Coordinates of C-alpha atoms in Angstrom, one line a residue:
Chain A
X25 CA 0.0 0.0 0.0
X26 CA 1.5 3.4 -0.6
X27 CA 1.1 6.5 1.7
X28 CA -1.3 9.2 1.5
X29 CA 1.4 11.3 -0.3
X30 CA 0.0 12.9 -3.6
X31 CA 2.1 11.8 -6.8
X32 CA 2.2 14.8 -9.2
X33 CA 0.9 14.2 -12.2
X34 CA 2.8 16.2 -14.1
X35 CA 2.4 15.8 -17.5
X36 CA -0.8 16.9 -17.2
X37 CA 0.4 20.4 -15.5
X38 CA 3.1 20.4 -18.4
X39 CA 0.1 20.3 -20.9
X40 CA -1.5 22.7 -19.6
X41 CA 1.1 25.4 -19.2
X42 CA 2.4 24.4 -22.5
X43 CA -1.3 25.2 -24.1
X44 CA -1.8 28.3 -21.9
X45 CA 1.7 30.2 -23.4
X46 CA 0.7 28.5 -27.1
X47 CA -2.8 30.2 -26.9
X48 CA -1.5 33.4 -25.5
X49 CA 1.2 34.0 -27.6
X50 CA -1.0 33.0 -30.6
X51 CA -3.2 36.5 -29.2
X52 CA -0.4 38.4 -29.4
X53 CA 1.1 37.2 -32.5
X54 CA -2.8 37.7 -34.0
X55 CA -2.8 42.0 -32.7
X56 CA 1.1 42.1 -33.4
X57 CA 0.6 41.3 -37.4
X58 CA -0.6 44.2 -37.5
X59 CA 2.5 46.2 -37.1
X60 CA 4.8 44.3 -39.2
X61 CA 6.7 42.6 -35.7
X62 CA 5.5 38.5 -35.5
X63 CA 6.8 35.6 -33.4
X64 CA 8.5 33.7 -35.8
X65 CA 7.5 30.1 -36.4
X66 CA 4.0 30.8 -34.4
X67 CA 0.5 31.1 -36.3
X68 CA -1.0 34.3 -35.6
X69 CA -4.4 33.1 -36.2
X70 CA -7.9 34.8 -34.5
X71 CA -8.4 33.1 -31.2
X72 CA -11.8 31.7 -32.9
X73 CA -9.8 30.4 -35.3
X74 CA -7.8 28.1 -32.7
X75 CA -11.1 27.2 -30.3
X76 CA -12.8 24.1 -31.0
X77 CA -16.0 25.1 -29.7
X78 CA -16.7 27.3 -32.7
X79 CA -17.0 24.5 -35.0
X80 CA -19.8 23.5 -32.7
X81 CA -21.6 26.7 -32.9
X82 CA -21.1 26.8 -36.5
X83 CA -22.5 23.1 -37.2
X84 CA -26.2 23.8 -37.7
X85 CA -24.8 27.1 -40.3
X86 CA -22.5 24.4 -41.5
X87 CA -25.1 22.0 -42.8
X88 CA -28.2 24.8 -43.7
X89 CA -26.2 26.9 -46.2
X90 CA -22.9 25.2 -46.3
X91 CA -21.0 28.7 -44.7
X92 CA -19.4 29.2 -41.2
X93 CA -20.4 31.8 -38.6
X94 CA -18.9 34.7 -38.8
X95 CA -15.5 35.0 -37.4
X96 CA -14.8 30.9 -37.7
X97 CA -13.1 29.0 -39.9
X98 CA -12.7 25.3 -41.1
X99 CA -9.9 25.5 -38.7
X100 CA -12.4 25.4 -36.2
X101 CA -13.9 22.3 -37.5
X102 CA -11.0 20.7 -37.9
X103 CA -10.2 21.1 -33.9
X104 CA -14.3 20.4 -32.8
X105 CA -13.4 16.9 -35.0
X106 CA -10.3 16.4 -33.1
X107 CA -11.6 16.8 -29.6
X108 CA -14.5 14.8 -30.6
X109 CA -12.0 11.8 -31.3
X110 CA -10.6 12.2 -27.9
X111 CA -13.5 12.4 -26.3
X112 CA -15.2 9.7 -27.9
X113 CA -11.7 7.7 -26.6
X114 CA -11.0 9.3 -23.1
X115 CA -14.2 11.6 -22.4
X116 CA -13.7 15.0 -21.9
X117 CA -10.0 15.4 -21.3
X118 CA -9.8 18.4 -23.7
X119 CA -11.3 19.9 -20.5
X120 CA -8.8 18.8 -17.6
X121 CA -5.7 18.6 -19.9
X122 CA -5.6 21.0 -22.3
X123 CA -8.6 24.2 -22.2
X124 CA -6.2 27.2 -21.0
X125 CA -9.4 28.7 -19.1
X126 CA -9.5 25.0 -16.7
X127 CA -6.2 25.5 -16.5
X128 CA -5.8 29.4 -15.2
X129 CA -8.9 28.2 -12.8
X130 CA -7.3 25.5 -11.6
X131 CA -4.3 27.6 -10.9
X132 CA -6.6 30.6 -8.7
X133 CA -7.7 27.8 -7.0
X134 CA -4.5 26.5 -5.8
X135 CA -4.5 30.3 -3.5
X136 CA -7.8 29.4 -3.2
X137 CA -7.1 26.5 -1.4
X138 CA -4.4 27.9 0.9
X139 CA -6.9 30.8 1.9
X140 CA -10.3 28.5 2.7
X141 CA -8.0 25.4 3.8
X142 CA -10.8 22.5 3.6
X143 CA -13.7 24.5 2.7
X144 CA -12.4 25.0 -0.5
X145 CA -14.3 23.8 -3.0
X146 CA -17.4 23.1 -0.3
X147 CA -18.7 26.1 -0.1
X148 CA -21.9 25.8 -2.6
X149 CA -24.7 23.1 -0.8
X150 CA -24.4 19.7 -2.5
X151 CA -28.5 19.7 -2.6
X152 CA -28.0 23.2 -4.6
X153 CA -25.1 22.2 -6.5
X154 CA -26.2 19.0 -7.9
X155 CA -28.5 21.5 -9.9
X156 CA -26.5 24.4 -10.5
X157 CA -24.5 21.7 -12.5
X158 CA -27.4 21.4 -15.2
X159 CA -27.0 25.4 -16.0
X160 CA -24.2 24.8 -18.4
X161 CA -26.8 22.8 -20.5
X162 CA -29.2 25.7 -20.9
X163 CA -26.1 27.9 -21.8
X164 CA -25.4 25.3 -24.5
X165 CA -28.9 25.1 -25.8
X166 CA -29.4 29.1 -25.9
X167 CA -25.5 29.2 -27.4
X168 CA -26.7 26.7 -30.4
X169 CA -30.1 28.0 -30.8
X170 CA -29.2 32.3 -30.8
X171 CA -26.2 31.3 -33.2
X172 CA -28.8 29.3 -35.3
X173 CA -31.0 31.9 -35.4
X174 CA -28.5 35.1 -36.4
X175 CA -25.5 33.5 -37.6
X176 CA -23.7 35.2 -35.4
X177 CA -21.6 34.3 -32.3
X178 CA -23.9 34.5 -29.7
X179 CA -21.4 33.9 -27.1
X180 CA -18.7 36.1 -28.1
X181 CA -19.8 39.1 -25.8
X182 CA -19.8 37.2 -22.6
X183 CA -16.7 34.4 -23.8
X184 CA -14.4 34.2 -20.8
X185 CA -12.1 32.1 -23.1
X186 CA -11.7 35.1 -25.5
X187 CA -11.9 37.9 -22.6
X188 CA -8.9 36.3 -20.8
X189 CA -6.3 36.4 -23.9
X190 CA -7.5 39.2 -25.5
X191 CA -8.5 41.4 -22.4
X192 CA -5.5 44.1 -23.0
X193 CA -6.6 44.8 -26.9
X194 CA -9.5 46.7 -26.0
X195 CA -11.7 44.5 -28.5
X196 CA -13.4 42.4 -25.4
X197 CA -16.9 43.5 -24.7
X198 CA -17.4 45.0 -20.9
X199 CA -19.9 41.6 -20.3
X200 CA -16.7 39.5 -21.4
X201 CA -14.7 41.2 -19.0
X202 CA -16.9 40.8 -15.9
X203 CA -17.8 37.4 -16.8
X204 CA -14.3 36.9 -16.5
X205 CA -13.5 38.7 -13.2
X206 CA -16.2 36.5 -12.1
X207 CA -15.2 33.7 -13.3
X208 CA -11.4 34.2 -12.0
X209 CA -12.8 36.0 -8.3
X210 CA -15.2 32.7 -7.9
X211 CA -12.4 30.4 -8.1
X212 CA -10.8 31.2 -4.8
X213 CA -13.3 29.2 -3.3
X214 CA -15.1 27.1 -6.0
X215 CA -12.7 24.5 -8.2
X216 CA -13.4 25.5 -11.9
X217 CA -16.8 27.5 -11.5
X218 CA -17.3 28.3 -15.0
X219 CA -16.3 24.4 -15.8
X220 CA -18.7 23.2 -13.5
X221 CA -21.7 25.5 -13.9
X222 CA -21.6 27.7 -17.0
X223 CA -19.2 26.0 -20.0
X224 CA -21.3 25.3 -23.1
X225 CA -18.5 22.9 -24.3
X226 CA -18.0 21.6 -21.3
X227 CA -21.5 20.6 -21.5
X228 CA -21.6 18.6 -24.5
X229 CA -17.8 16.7 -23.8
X230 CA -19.8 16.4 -20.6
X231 CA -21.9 13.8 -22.3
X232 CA -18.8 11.7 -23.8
X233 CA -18.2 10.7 -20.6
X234 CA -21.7 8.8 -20.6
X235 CA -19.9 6.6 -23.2
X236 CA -16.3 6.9 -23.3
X237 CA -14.2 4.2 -24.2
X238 CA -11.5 4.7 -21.5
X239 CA -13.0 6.2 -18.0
X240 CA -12.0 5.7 -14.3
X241 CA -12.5 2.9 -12.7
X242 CA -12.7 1.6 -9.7
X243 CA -11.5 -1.6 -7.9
X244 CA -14.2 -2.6 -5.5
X245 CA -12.1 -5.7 -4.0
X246 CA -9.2 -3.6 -3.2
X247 CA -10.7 -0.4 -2.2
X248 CA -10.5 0.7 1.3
X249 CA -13.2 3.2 1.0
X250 CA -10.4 5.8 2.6
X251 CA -13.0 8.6 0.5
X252 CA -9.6 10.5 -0.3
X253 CA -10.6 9.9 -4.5
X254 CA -13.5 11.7 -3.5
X255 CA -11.9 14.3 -1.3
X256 CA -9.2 15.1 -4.0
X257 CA -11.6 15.1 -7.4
X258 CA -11.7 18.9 -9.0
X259 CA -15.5 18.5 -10.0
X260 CA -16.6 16.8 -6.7
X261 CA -17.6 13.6 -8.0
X262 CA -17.8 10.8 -5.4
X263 CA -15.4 8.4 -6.7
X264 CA -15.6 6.2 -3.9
X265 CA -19.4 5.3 -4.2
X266 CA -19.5 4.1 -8.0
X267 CA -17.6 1.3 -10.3
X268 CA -17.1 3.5 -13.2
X269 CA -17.3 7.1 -13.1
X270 CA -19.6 8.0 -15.8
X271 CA -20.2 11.6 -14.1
X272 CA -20.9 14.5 -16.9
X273 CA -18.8 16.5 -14.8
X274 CA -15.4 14.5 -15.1
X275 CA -12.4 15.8 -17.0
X276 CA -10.0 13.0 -16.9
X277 CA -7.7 15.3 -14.8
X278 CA -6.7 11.6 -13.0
X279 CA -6.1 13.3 -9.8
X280 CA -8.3 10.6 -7.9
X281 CA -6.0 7.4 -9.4
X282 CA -3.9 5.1 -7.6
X283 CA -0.9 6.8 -9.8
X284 CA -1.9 9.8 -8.0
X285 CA -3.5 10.1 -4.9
X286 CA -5.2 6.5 -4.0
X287 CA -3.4 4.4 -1.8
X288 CA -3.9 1.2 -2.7
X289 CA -2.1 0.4 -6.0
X290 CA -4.0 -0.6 -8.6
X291 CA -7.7 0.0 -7.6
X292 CA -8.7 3.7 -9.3
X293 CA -7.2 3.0 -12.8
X294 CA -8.4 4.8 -15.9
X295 CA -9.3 2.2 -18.4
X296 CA -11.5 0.1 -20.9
X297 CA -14.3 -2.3 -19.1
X298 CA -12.8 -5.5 -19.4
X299 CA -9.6 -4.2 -17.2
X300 CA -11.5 -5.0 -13.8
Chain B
X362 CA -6.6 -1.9 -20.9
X363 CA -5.6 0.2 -18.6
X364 CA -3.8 3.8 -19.6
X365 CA -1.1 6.0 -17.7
X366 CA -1.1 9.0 -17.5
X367 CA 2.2 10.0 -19.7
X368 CA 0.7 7.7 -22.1
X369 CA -2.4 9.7 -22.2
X370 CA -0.7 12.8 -22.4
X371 CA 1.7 12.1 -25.3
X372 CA -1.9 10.9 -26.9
X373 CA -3.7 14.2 -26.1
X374 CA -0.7 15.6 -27.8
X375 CA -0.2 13.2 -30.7
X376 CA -4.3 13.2 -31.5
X377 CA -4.3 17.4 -31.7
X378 CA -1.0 18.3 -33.1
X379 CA -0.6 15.4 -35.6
X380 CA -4.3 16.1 -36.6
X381 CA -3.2 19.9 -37.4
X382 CA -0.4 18.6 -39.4
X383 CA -2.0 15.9 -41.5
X384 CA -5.0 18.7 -42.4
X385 CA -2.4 21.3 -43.3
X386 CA -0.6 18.4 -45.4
X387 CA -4.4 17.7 -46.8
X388 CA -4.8 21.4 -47.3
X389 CA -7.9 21.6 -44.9
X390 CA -6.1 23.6 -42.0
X391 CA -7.3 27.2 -42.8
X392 CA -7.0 29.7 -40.4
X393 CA -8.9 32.3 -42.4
X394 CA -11.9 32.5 -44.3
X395 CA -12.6 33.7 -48.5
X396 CA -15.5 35.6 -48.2
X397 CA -18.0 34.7 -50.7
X398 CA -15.5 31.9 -52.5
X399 CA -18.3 31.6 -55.1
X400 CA -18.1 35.0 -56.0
X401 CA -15.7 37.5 -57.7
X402 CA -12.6 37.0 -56.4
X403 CA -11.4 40.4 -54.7
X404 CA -7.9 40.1 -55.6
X405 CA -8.3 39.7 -59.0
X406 CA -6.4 42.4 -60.7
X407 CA -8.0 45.1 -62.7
X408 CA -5.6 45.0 -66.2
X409 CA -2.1 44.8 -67.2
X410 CA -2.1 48.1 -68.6
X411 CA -2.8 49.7 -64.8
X412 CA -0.3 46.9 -62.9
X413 CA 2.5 48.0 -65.5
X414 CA 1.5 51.8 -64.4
X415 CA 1.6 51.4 -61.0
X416 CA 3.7 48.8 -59.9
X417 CA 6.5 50.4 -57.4
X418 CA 9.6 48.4 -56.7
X419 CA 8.4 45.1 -54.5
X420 CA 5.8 46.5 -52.6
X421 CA 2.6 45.0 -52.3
X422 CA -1.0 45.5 -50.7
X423 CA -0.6 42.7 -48.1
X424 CA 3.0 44.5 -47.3
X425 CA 1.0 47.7 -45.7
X426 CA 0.4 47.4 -41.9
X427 CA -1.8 49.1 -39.6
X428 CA 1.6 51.6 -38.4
X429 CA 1.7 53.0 -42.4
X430 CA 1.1 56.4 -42.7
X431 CA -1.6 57.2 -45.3
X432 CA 1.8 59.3 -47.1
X433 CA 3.9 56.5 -46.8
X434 CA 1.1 54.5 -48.4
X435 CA 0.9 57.0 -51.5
X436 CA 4.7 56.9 -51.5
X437 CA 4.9 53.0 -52.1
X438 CA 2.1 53.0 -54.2
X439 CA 2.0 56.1 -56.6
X440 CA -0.9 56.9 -55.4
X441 CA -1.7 60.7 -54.6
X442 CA -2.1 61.5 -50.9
X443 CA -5.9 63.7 -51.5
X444 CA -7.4 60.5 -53.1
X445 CA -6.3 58.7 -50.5
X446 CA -7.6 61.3 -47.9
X447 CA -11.1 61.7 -50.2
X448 CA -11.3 57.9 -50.4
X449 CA -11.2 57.3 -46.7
X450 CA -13.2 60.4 -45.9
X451 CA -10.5 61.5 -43.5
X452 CA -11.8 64.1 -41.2
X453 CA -10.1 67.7 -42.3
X454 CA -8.3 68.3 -38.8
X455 CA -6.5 65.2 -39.8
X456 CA -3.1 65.2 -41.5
X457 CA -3.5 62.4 -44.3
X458 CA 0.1 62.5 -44.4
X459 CA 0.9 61.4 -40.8
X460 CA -2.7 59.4 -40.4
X461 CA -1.9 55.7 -40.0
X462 CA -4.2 52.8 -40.7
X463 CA -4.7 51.6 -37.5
X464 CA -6.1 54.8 -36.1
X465 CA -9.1 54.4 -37.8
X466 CA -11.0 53.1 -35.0
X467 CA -10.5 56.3 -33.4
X468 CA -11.9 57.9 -35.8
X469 CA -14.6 55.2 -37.2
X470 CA -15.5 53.7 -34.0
X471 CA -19.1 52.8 -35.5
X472 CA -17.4 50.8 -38.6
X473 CA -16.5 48.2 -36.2
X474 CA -16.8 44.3 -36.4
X475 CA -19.2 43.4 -39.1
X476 CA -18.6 46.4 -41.3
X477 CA -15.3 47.3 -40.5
X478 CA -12.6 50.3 -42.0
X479 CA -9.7 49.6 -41.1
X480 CA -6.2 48.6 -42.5
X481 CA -7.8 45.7 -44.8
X482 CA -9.6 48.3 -46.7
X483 CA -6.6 50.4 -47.4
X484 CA -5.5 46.9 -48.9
X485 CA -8.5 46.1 -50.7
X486 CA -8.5 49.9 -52.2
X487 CA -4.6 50.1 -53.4
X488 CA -5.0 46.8 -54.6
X489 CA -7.5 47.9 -56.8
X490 CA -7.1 51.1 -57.9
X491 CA -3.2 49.5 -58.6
X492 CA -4.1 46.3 -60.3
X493 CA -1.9 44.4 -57.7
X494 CA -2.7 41.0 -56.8
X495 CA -4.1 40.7 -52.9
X496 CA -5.6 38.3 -50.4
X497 CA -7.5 39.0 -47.8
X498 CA -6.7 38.0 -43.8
X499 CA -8.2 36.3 -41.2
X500 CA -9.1 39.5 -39.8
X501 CA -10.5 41.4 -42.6
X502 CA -13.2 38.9 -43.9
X503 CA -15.4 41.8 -42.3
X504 CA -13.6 44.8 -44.4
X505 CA -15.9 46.9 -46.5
X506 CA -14.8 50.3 -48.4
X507 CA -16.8 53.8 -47.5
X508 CA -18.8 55.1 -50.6
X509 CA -16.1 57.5 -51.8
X510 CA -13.8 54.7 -52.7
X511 CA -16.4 52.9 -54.1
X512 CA -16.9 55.9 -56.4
X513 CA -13.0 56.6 -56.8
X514 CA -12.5 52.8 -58.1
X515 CA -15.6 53.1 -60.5
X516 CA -14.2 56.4 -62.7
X517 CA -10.3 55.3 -62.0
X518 CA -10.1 51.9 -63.1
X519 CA -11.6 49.4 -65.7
X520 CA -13.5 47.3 -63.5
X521 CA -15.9 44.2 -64.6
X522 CA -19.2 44.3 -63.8
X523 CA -18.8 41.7 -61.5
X524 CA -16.2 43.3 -59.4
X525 CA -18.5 46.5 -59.8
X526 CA -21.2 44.5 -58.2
X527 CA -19.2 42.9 -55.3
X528 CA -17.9 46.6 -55.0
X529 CA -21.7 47.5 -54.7
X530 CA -22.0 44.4 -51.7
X531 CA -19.3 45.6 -49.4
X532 CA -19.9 49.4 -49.5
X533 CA -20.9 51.6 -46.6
X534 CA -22.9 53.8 -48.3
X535 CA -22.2 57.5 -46.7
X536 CA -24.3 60.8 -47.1
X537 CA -21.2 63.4 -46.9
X538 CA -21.3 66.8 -47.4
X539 CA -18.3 68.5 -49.6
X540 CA -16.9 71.3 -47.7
X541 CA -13.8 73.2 -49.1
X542 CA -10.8 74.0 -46.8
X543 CA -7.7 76.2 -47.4
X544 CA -5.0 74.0 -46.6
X545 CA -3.0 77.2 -47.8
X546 CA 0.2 74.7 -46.7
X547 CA 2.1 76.0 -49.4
X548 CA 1.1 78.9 -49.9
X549 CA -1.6 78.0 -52.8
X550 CA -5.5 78.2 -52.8
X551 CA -5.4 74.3 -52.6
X552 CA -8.7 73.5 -51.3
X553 CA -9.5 69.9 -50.2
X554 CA -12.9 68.4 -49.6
X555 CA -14.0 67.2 -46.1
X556 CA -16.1 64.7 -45.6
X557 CA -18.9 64.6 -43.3
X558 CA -20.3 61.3 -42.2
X559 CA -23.5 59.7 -41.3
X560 CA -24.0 56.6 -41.0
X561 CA -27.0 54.5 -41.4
X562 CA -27.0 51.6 -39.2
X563 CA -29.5 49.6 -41.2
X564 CA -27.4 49.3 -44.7
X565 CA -28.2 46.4 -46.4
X566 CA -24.9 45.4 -48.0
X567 CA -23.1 42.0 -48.7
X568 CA -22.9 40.7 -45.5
X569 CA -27.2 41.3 -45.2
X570 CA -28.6 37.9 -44.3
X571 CA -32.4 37.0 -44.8
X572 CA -32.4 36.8 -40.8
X573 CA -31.0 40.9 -40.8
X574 CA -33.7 42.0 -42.9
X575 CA -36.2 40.2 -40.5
X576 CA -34.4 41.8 -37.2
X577 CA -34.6 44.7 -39.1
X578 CA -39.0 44.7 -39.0
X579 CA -39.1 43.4 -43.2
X580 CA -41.8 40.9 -43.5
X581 CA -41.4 37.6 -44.9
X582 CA -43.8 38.1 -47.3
X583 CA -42.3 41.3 -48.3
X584 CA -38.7 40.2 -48.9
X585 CA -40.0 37.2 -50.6
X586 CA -42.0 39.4 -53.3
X587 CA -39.2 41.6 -53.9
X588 CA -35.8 38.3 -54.3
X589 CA -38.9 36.8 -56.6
X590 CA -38.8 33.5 -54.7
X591 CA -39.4 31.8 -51.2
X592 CA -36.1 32.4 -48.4
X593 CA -34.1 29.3 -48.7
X594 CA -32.7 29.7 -45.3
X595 CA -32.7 32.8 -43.1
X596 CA -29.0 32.7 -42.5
X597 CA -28.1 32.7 -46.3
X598 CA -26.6 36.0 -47.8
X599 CA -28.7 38.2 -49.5
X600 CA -26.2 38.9 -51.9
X601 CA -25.6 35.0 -51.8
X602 CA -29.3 34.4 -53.1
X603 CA -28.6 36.8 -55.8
X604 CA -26.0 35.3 -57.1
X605 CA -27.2 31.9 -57.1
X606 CA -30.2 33.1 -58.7
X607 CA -28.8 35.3 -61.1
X608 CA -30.1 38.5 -59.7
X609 CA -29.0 41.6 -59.6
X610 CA -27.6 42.4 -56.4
X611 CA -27.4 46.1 -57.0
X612 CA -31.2 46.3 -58.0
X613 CA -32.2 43.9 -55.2
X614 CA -30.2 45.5 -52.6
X615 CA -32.1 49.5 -53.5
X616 CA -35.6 47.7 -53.5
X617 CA -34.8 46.1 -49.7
X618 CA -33.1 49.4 -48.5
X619 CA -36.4 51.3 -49.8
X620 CA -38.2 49.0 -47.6
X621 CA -36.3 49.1 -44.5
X622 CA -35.1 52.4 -45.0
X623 CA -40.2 53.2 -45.0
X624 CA -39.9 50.7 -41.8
X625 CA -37.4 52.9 -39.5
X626 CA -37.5 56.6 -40.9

């Protein structure tokens, strides 16, 4: 059995810094085209034109008139296919290894946690919660359906994705902004708020998760119900109660496996069915 | 099977980068967007004879950046410095000599987003009134000219009618008075014309869906009467409609603006 010492999983943290810089010096390679100074070797593509979620928006635009909504590009599609693939493999670890917005959350919330000690990340009611975590399917649904209907990025003026690279170019609507302050202030004591409550894409990788090929499991005959899986999940799923965690809320972060924080070797694994 | 994490993480990376790479090596990995590919082509060059006139050293339309001065511009370009100035309706406390493109937004702030002026247009108008080849950015697929260059391009150049009427789509159409002002810089009775903008929000123009005109108070019924034909999908292009349909945008485009122009006076 090993101790209760966490084992970093680091490649994951490597990921996601690496994907934070790439998007943010993507920005400024995208403003600094303009005056004639670019980052060698770097794209300096739009933001939308690097965000998989516009390929969503624009799928119903897509297949009525054969264009893209305005500001994507097949670019898009190309990622929303991508993601899709991994998803469809791993469920939605787009969100836990690679989305820079997860990651900069994640990143307030490690003050977060040395402020609020163990009520970080309690704060909200789990009777309350458990519903709150439904919101980010409306936001989806009103996302698809006002794109749909005006073939326009609905979601642009309140993005917090595109607010937080793009926040010092003065192009960022004031709603982006404070959805962003929000977003940013809230995780100090909530892990991920906008992952958990409001992210459109979130929701629909949420549902991969349902189906994924890979997900975690969890060895019953070696567990030692210790809760700690529980205790160290990001989304607050309760690892220790179920088999398989087929949660809509799971982003494959594998913080709650044995190669992480379980003790027992061997007992939360992330894999196919037949491995138990 | 069970997966570890560094395995997962070199497939994360694997699935996403060598996806990028094999649709760049397929040719699918664009970045930008051609507006309207099934239209005229906006770079398409307006005639030898005015590319052999105008053609400066190496310099080329997507060379000029938003930190060129308007007479830097008309330096590389041949191009005088006043049409420049009338093209872009330059206010006349501005120097046109010293204005650079990326200050337009201080002085267009309502030609932002989806009918922008900005350092495309400069672009899109040297490359035609110069007959040098140009492509649009990422960035610009929004980039319409103001009226004056519209008008500039039409006596200066031969253009087809079909660049005319792709012109005619991505125009902001201006009401600007012509005031004269006595530079008197050198001394002369130069006078120079100052334009006065208004702008009508409600333009139906090239980037006009069906779904604009309806958010815009036009009736169904009444757009329907005037394309000839039932809305194929409210999210199409006007101007797309037209083409497909071999109607004239121009004619189309005055009959809607009538109507939306008796809607909100």
């Amino acid at each position: 059995m090993k101790s209760f010492t966490k084992n970093k999983i680091w490649l994951r943290t490597v990921l996601q810094i690496f994907f934070f810089i790439l998007i943010a010096l993507i920005a400024v390679n995208h403003v600094l085209k303009d005056s004639g100074i670019e980052i060698p070797l770097l794209s300096n593509a739009s933001l939308h034109a690097v965000c998989p979620f516009g390929g969503v928006v624009s799928l119903y635009q897509f297949a009525a008139v054969g264009t893209f909504t305005q500001k994507i590009h097949q670019s898009s599609f190309i990622l929303m296919i991508l993601v899709f693939v991994l998803a469809v493999l791993f469920g939605s670890v787009f969100c836990g290894w690679v989305c820079p917005l997860g990651s900069i959350q994640e990143w307030v919330g490690k003050l977060g946690k040395r402020l609020f000690k163990k009520r970080y990340n309690h704060f909200v009611p789990r009777r309350i919660d458990q519903y709150l975590r439904y919101l980010r399917y409306i936001m989806l649904i009103w996302v698809l359906y006002a794109t749909a209907m005006t073939g326009k990025l609905a979601f642009g003026d309140i993005d917090p994705y595109y607010a937080l690279f793009n926040f010092w170019t003065g192009e960022v609507a004031v709603t982006g902004l404070v959805v962003l302050g929000i977003t940013l202030l809230a995780s100090l004591a909530v892990e991920r708020p906008w992952c958990k409550y409001a992210c459109p894409y979130g929701a629909i990788l949420g549902i991969t998760n349902l189906f994924s090929i890979f997900a975690i499991r969890r060895r019953e005959s070696s567990c030692k119900s210790c809760d700690i899986c529980t205790h160290e999940c990001p989304m607050n799923i309760p690892v220790h109660a179920v088999k398989v965690v087929r949660d809509h809320q799971c982003i494959g972060c594998l913080e709650c496996t044995s190669e992480a924080i379980c003790p027992v070797e061997n007992t939360v694994i992330f894999a196919t069915k037949g491995n138990l | 099977m069970k997966i570890h994490s560094k395995t997962l993480g070199t497939i994360i990376a694997i699935v996403i980068f060598g996806g990028i790479l094999g649709a760049s090596a397929m040719g699918l990995w664009k970045t930008e967007s051609v507006r309207n590919p099934n239209s005229v082509q906006r770079n398409q060059s307006i005639g030898e004879a005015a590319r052999e006139d105008t053609i400066t050293g190496d310099y080329y339309p997507a060379d000029i950046r938003g930190n060129h001065r308007f007479g830097e511009i008309s330096e590389m370009f041949d191009i005088p410095l006043d049409i420049l100035s009338y093209a872009f309706a330059l206010p006349a406390d501005i120097d046109p000599a010293t204005f650079k493109n990326q200050d337009f937004e201080s002085i267009y702030p309502e030609f932002e987003g989806e009918q922008e002026i900005g350092n495309g247009s400069v672009k899109w108008f040297v490359a035609l009134y110069t007959g040098l080849p140009f492509e649009f950015e990422d960035d610009e697929e929004n980039t319409y000219l103001l009226q004056p260059a519209v008008d500039i391009l039409k006596n200066h150049t031969d253009l087809t009618a079909e660049q005319i009427a792709y012109l005619d789509a991505y125009t902001i159409e201006i009401e600007f008075e012509q005031v004269e002002i006595n530079t008197a810089e050198d001394g002369a009775d130069n006078n120079e014309e100052e334009t006065v903008r208004k702008q009508d929000e409600m333009v139906v123009a090239g980037k006009t869906t069906f779904a604009d005109l309806m958010d815009w108070g036009l009736p169904v019924e009444k757009i329907e009467t005037i394309i000839g034909g039932d809305i194929p999908n409210h999210l199409m292009l006007v101007y797309d409609y037209c083409a497909e349909n071999g109607l004239p945008f121009g004619q189309i485009k005055a009959k809607l603006q009538v109507e939306v122009d008796t809607l909100n006076p």
